[in-house]
Short mmCIF file of N, CA, C and O and ligand atoms in Angstrom, two decimals:
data_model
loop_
_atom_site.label_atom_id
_atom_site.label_comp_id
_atom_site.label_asym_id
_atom_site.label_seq_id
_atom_site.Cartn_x
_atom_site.Cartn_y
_atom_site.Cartn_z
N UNK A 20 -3.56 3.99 4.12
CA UNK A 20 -2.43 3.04 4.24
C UNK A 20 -1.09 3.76 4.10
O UNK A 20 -0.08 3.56 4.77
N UNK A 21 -1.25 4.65 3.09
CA UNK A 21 0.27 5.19 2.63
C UNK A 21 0.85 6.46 3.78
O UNK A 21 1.87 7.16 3.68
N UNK A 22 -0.48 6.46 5.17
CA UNK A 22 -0.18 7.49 6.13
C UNK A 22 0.54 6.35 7.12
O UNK A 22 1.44 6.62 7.91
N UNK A 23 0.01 5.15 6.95
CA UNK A 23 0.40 4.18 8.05
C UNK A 23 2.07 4.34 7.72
O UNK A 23 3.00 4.90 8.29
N UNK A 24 1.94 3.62 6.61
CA UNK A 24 3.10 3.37 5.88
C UNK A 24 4.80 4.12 6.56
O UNK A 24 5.81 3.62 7.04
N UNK A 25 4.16 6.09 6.13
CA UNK A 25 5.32 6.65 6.22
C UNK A 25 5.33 6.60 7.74
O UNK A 25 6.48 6.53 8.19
N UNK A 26 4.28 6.61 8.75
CA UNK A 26 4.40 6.56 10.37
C UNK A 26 5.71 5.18 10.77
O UNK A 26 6.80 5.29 11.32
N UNK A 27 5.17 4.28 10.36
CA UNK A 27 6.23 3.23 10.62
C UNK A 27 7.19 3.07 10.02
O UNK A 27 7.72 1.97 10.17
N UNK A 28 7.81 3.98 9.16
CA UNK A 28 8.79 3.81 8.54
C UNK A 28 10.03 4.91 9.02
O UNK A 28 11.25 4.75 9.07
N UNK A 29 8.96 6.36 9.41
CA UNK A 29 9.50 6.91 10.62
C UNK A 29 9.94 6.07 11.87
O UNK A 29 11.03 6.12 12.43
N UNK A 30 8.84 5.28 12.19
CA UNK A 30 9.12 4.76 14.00
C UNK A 30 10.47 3.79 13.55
O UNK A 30 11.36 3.63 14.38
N UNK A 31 10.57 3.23 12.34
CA UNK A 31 11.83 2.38 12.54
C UNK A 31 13.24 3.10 12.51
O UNK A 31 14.25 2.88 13.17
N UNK A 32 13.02 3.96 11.61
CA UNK A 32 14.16 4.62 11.47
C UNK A 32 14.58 5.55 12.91
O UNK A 32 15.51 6.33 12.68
N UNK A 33 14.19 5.58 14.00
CA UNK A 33 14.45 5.57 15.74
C UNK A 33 15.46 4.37 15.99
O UNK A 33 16.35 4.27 16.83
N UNK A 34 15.09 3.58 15.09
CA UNK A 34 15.90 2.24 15.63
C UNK A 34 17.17 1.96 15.14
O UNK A 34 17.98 1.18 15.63
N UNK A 35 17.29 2.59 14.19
CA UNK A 35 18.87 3.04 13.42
C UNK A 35 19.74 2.71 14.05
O UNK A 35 19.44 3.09 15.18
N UNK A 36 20.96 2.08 14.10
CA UNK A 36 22.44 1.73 14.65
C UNK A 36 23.08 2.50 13.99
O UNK A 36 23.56 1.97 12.99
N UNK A 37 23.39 3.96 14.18
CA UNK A 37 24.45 4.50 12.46
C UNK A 37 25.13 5.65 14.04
O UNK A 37 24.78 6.77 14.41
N UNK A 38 26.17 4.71 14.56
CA UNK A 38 26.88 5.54 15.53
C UNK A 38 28.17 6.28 14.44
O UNK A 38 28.81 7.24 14.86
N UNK A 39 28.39 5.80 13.27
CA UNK A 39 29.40 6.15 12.38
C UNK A 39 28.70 7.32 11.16
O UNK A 39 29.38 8.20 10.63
N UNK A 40 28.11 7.24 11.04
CA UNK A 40 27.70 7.91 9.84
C UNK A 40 26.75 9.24 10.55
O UNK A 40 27.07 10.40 10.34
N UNK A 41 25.27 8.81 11.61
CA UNK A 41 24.40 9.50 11.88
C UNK A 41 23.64 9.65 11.55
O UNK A 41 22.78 10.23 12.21
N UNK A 42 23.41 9.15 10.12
CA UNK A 42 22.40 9.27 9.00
C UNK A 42 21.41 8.03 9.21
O UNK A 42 21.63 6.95 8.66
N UNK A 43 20.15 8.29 10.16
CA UNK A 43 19.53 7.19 10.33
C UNK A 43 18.22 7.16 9.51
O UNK A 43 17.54 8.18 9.39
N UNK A 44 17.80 5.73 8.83
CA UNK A 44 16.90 5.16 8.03
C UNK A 44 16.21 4.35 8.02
O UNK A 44 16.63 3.19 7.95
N UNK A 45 14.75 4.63 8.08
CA UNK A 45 13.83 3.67 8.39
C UNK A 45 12.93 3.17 6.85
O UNK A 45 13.07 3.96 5.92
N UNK A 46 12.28 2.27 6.67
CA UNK A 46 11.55 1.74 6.07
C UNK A 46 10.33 0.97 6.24
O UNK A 46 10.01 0.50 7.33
N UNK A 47 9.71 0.85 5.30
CA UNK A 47 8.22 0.17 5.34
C UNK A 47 7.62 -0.29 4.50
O UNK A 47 6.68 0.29 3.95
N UNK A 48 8.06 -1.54 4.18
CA UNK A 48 7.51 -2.68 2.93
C UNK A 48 6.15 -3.27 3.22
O UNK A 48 6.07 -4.13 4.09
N UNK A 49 5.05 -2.88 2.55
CA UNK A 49 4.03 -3.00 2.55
C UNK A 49 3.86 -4.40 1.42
O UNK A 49 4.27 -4.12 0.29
N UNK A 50 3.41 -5.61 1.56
CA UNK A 50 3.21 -7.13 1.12
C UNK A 50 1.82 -6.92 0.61
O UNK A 50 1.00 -6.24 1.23
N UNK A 51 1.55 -7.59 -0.63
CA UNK A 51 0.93 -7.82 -1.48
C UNK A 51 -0.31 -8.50 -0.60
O UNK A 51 -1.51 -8.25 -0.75
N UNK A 52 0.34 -9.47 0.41
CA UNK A 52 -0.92 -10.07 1.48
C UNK A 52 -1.69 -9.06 2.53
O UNK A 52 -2.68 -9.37 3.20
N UNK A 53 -1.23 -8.18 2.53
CA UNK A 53 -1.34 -6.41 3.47
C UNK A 53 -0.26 -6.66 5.34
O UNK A 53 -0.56 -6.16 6.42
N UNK A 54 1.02 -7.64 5.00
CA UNK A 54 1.50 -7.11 6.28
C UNK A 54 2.83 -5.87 5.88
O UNK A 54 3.59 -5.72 4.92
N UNK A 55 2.62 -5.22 7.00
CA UNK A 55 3.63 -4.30 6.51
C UNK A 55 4.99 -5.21 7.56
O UNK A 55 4.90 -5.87 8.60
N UNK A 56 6.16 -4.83 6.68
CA UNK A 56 7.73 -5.34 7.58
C UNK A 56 8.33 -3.89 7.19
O UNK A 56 8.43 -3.22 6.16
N UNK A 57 8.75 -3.73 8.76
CA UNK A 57 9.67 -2.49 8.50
C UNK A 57 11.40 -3.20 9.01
O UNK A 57 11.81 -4.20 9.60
N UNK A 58 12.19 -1.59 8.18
CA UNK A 58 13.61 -2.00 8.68
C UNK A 58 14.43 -0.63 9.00
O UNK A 58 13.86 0.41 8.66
N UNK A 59 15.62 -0.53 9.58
CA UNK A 59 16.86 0.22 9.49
C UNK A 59 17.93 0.10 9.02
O UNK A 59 18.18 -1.03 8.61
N UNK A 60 18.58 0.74 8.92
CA UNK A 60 20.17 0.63 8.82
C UNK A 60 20.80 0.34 10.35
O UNK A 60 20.50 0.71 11.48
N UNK A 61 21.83 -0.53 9.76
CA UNK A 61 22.54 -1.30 10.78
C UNK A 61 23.76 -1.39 10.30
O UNK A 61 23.99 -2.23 9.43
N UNK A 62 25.10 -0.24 10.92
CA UNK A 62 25.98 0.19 10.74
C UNK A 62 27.08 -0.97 11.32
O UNK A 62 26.59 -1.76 12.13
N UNK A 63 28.22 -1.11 11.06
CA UNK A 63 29.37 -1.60 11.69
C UNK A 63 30.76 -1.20 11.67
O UNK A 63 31.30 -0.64 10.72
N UNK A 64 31.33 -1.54 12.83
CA UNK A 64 32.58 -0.66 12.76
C UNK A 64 33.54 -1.22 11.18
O UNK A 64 34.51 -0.58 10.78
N UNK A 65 33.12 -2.23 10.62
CA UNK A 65 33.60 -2.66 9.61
C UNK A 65 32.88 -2.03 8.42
O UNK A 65 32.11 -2.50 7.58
N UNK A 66 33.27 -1.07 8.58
CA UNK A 66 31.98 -0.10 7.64
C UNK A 66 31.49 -1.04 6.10
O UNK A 66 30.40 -0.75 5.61
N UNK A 67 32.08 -1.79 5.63
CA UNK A 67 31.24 -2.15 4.44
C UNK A 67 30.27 -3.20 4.88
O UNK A 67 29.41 -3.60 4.10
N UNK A 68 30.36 -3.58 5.91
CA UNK A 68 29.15 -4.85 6.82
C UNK A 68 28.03 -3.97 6.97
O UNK A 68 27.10 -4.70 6.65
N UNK A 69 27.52 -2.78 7.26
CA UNK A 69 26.68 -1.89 7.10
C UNK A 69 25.42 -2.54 5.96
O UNK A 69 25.58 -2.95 4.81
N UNK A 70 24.21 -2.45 6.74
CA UNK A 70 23.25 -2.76 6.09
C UNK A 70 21.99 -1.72 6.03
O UNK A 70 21.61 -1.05 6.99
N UNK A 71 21.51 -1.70 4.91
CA UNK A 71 20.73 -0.06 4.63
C UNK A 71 19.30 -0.48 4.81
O UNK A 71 18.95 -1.59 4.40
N UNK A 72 18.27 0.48 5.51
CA UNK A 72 16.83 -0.09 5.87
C UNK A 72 16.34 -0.87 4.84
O UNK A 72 15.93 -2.01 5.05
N UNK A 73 16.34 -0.27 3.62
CA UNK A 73 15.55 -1.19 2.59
C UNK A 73 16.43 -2.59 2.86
O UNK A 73 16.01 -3.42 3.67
N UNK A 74 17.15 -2.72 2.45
CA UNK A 74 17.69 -4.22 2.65
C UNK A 74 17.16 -4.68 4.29
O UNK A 74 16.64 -5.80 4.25
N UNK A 75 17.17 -4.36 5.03
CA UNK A 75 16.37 -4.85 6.19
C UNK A 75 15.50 -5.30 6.15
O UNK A 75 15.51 -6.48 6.48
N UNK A 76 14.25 -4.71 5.77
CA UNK A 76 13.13 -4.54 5.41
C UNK A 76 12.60 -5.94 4.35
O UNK A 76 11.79 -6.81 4.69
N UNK A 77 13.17 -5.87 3.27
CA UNK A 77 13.16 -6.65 2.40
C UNK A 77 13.80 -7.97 2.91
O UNK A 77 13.05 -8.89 2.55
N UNK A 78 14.75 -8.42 3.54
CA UNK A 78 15.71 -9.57 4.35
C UNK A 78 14.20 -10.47 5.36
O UNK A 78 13.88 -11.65 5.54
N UNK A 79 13.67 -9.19 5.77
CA UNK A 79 12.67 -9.60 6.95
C UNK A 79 11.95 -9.97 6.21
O UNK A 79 11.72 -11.16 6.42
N UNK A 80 11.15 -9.37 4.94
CA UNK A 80 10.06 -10.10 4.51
C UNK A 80 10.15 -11.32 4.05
O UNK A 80 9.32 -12.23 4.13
N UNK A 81 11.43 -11.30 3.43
CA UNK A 81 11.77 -12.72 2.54
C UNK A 81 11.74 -13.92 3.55
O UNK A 81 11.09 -14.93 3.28
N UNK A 82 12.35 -13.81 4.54
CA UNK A 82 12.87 -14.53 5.55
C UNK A 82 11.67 -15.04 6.61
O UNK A 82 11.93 -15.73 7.60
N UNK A 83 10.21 -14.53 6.24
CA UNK A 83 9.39 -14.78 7.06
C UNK A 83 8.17 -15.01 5.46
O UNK A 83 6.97 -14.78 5.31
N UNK A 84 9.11 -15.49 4.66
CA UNK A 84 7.81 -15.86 3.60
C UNK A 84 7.22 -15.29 2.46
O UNK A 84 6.67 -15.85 1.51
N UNK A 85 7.48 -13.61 2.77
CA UNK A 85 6.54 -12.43 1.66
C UNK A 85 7.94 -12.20 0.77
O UNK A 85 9.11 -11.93 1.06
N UNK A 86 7.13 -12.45 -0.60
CA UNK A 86 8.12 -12.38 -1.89
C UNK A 86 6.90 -11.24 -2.77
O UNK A 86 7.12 -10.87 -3.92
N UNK A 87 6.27 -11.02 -2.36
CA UNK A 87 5.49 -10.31 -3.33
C UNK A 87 4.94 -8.62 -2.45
O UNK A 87 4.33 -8.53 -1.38
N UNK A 88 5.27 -7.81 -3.08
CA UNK A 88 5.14 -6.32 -2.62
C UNK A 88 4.13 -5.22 -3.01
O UNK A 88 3.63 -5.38 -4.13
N UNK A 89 3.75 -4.20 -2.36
CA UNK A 89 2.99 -3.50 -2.92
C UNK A 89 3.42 -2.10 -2.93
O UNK A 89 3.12 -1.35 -3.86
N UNK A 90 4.26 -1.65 -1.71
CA UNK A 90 4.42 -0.21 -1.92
C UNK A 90 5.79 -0.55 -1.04
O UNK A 90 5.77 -1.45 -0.20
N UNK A 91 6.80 0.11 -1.25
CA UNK A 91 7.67 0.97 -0.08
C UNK A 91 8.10 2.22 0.49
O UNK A 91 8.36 2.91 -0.50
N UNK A 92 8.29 2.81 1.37
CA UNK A 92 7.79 3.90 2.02
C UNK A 92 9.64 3.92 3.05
O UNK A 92 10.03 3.42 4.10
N UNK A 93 10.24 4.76 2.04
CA UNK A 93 11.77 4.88 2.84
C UNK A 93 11.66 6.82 3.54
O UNK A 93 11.51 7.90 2.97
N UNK A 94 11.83 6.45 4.90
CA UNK A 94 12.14 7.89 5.81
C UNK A 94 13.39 8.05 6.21
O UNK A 94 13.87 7.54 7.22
N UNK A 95 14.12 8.97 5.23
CA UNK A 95 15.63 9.74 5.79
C UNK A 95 15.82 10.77 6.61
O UNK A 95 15.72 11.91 6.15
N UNK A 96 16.10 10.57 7.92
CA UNK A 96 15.50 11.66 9.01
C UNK A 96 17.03 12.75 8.71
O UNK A 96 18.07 13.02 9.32
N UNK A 97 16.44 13.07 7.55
CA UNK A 97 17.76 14.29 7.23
C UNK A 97 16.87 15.36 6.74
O UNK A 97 15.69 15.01 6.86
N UNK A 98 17.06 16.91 6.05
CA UNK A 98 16.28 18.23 5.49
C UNK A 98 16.65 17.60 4.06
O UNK A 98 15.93 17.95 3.13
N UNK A 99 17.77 16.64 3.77
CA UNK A 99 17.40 16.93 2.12
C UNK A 99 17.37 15.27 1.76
O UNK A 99 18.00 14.35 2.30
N UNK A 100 16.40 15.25 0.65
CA UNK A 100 16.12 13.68 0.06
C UNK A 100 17.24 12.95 -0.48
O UNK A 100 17.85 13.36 -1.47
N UNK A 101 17.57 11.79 0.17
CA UNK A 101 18.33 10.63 -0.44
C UNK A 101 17.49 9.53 -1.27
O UNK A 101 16.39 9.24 -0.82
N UNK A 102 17.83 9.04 -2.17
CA UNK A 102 17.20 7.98 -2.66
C UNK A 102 17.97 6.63 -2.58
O UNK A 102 19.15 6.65 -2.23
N UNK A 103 17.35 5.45 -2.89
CA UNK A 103 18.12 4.15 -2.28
C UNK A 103 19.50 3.89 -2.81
O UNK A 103 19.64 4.13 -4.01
N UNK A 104 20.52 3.44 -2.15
CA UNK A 104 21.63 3.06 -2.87
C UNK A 104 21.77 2.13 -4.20
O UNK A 104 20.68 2.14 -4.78
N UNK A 105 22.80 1.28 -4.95
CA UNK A 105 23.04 0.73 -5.87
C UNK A 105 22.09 -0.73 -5.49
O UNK A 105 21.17 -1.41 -5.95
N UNK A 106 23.01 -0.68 -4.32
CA UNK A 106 22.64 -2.18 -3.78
C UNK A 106 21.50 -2.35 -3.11
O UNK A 106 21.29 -3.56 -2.98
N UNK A 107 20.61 -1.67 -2.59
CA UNK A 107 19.45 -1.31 -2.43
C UNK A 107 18.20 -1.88 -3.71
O UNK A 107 17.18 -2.57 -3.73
N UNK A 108 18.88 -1.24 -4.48
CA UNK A 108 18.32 -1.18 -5.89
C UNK A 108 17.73 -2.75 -6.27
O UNK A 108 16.67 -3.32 -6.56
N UNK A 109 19.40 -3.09 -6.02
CA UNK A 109 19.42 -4.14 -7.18
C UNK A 109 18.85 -5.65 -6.27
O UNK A 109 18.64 -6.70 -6.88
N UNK A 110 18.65 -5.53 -4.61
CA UNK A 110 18.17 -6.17 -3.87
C UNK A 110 16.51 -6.07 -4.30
O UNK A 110 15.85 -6.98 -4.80
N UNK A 111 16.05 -4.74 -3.96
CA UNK A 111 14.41 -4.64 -4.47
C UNK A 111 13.94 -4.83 -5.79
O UNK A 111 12.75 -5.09 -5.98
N UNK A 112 14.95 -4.71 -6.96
CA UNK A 112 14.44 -5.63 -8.09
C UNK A 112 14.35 -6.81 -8.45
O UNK A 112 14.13 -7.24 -9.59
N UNK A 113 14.58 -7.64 -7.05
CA UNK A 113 14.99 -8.84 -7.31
C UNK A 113 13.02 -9.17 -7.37
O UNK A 113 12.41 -9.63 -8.33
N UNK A 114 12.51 -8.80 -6.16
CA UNK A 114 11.60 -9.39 -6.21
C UNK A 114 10.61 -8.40 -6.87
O UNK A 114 9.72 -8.94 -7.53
N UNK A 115 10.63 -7.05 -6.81
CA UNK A 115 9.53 -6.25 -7.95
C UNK A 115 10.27 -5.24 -8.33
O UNK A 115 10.88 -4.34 -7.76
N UNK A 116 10.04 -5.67 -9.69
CA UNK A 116 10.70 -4.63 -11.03
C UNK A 116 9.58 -3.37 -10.95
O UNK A 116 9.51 -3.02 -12.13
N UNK A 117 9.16 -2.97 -10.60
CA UNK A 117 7.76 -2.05 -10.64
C UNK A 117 7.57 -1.52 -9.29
O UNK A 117 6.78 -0.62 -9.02
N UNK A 118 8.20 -2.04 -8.60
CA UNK A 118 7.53 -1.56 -6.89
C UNK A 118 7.19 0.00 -6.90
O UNK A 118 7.84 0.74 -7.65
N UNK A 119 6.27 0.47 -6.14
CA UNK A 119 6.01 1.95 -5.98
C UNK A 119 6.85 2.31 -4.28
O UNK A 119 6.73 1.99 -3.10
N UNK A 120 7.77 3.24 -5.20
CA UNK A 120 8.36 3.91 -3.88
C UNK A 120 8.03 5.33 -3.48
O UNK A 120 8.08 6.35 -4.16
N UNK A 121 7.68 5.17 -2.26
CA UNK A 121 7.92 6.84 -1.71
C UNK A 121 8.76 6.81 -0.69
O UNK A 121 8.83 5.98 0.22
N UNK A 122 9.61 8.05 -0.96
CA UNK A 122 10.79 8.95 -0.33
C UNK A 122 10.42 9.67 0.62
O UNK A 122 9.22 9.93 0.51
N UNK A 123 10.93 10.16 1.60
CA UNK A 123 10.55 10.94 2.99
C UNK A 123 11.61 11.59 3.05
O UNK A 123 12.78 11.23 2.95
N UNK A 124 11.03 12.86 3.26
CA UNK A 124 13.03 13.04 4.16
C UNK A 124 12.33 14.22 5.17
O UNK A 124 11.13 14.32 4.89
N UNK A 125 12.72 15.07 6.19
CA UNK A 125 12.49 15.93 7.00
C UNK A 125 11.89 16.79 5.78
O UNK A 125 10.66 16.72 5.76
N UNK A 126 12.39 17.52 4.84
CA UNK A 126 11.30 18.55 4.26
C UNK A 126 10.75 17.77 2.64
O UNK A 126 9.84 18.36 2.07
N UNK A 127 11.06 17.06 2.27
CA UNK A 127 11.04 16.35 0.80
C UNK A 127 10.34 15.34 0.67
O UNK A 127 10.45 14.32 1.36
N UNK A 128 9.37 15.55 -0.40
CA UNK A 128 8.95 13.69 -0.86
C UNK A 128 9.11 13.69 -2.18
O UNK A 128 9.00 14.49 -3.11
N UNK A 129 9.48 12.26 -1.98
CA UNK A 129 9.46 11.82 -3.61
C UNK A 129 8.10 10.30 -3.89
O UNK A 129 7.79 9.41 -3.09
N UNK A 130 7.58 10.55 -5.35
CA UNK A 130 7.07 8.94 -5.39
C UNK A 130 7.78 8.79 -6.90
O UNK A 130 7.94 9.52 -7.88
N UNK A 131 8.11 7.35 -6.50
CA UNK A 131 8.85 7.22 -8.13
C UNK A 131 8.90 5.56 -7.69
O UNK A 131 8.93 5.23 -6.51
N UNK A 132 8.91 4.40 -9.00
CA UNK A 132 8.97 3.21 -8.92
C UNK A 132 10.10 2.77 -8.97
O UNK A 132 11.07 3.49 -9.24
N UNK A 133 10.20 1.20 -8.65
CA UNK A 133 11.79 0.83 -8.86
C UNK A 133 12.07 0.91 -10.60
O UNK A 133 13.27 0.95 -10.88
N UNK A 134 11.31 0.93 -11.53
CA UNK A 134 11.27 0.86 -12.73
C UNK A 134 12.39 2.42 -13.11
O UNK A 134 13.45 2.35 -13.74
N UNK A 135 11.89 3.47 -12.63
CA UNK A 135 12.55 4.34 -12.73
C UNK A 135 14.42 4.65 -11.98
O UNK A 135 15.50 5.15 -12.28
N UNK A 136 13.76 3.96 -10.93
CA UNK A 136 14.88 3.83 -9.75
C UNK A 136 16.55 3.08 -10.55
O UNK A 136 17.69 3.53 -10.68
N UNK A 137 15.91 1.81 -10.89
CA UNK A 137 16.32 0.75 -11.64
C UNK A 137 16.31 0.06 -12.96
O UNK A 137 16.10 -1.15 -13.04
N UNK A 138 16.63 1.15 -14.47
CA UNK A 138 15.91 0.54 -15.22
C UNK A 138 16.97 -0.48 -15.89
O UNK A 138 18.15 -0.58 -15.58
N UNK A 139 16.34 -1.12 -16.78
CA UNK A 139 17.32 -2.45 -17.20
C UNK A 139 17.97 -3.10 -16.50
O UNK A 139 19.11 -3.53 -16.66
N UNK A 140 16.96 -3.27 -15.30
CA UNK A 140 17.55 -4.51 -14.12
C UNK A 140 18.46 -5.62 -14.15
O UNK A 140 18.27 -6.23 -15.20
N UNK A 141 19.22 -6.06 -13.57
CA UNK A 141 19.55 -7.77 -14.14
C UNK A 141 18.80 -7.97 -13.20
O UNK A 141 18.35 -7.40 -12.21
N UNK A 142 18.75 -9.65 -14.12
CA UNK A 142 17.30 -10.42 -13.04
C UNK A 142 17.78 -11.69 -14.05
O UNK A 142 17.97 -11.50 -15.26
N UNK A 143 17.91 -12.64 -13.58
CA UNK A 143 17.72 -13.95 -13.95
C UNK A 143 16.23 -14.43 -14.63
O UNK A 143 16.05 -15.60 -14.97
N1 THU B 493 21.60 4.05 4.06
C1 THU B 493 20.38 3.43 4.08
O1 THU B 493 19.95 2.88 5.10
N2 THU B 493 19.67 3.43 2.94
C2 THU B 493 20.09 3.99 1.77
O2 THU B 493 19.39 3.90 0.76
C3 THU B 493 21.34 4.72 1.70
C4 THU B 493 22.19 4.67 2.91
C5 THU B 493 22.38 4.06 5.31
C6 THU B 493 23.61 3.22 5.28
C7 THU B 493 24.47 3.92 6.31
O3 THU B 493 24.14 3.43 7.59
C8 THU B 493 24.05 5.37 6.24
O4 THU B 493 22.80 5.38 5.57
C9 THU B 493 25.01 6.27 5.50
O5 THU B 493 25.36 5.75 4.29
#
């Protein structure tokens, strides 16, 4: 699964809109029910309208029903590892404080949870 995972998280990040930045990002939220939803970044000339794959990813699942997660699988088609932004963060703790993430990048992996990612979440 976790080979599927980083494949489609590669194929989305092809789909990237980042004519401003270049830095394109794919993802692959794997659901507790086993569908995977992938996402990108989706840049705008209004640069703070810019939306980052994980938030894609996560938008799609919510929005079609899946609140419950099992793995995510982020590919930064760059040589050195980024990890998720603030707001990234604080979007994927909404629904799992624990999620297992793995990192991609052209030469780098990381696995680390949102627990680490995010600790002392706010959360209602
Ligand atoms: N980006 C993501 O898609 N995910 C992240 O975790 C960090 C940044 C995107 C947003 C923007 O399109 C580009 O990368 C540069 O910041």
């Amino acid at each position: 699964m976790i080979e599927k995972l980083i494949e489609q998280a590669k194929k989305a990040s092809l789909n990237a809109y980042a004519p401003y930045s270049g830095f394109k990002v794919g993802a692959a939220l794997l659901t507790k029910s086993g569908k995977i939803f992938t996402g990108c970044n989706v840049e705008n000339s209004s640069y703070g309208l810019t939306n980052c794959a994980e938030r894609t990813a996560i938008f799609k699942a919510v929005s079609e029903g899946e609140k419950e997660f099992e793995h995510l699988v982020i590919y930064v088609d760059s040589p050195k590892l980024f990890t998720p932004c603030g707001a990234c963060r604080q979007v994927i703790s909404e629904f799992s404080q624990e999620l297992p993430v793995t990192i991609i990048s052209q030469n780098e992996n990381l696995e680390t949870d949102m627990g680490k990612l995010l600790p002392y979440t706010f959360k209602l």
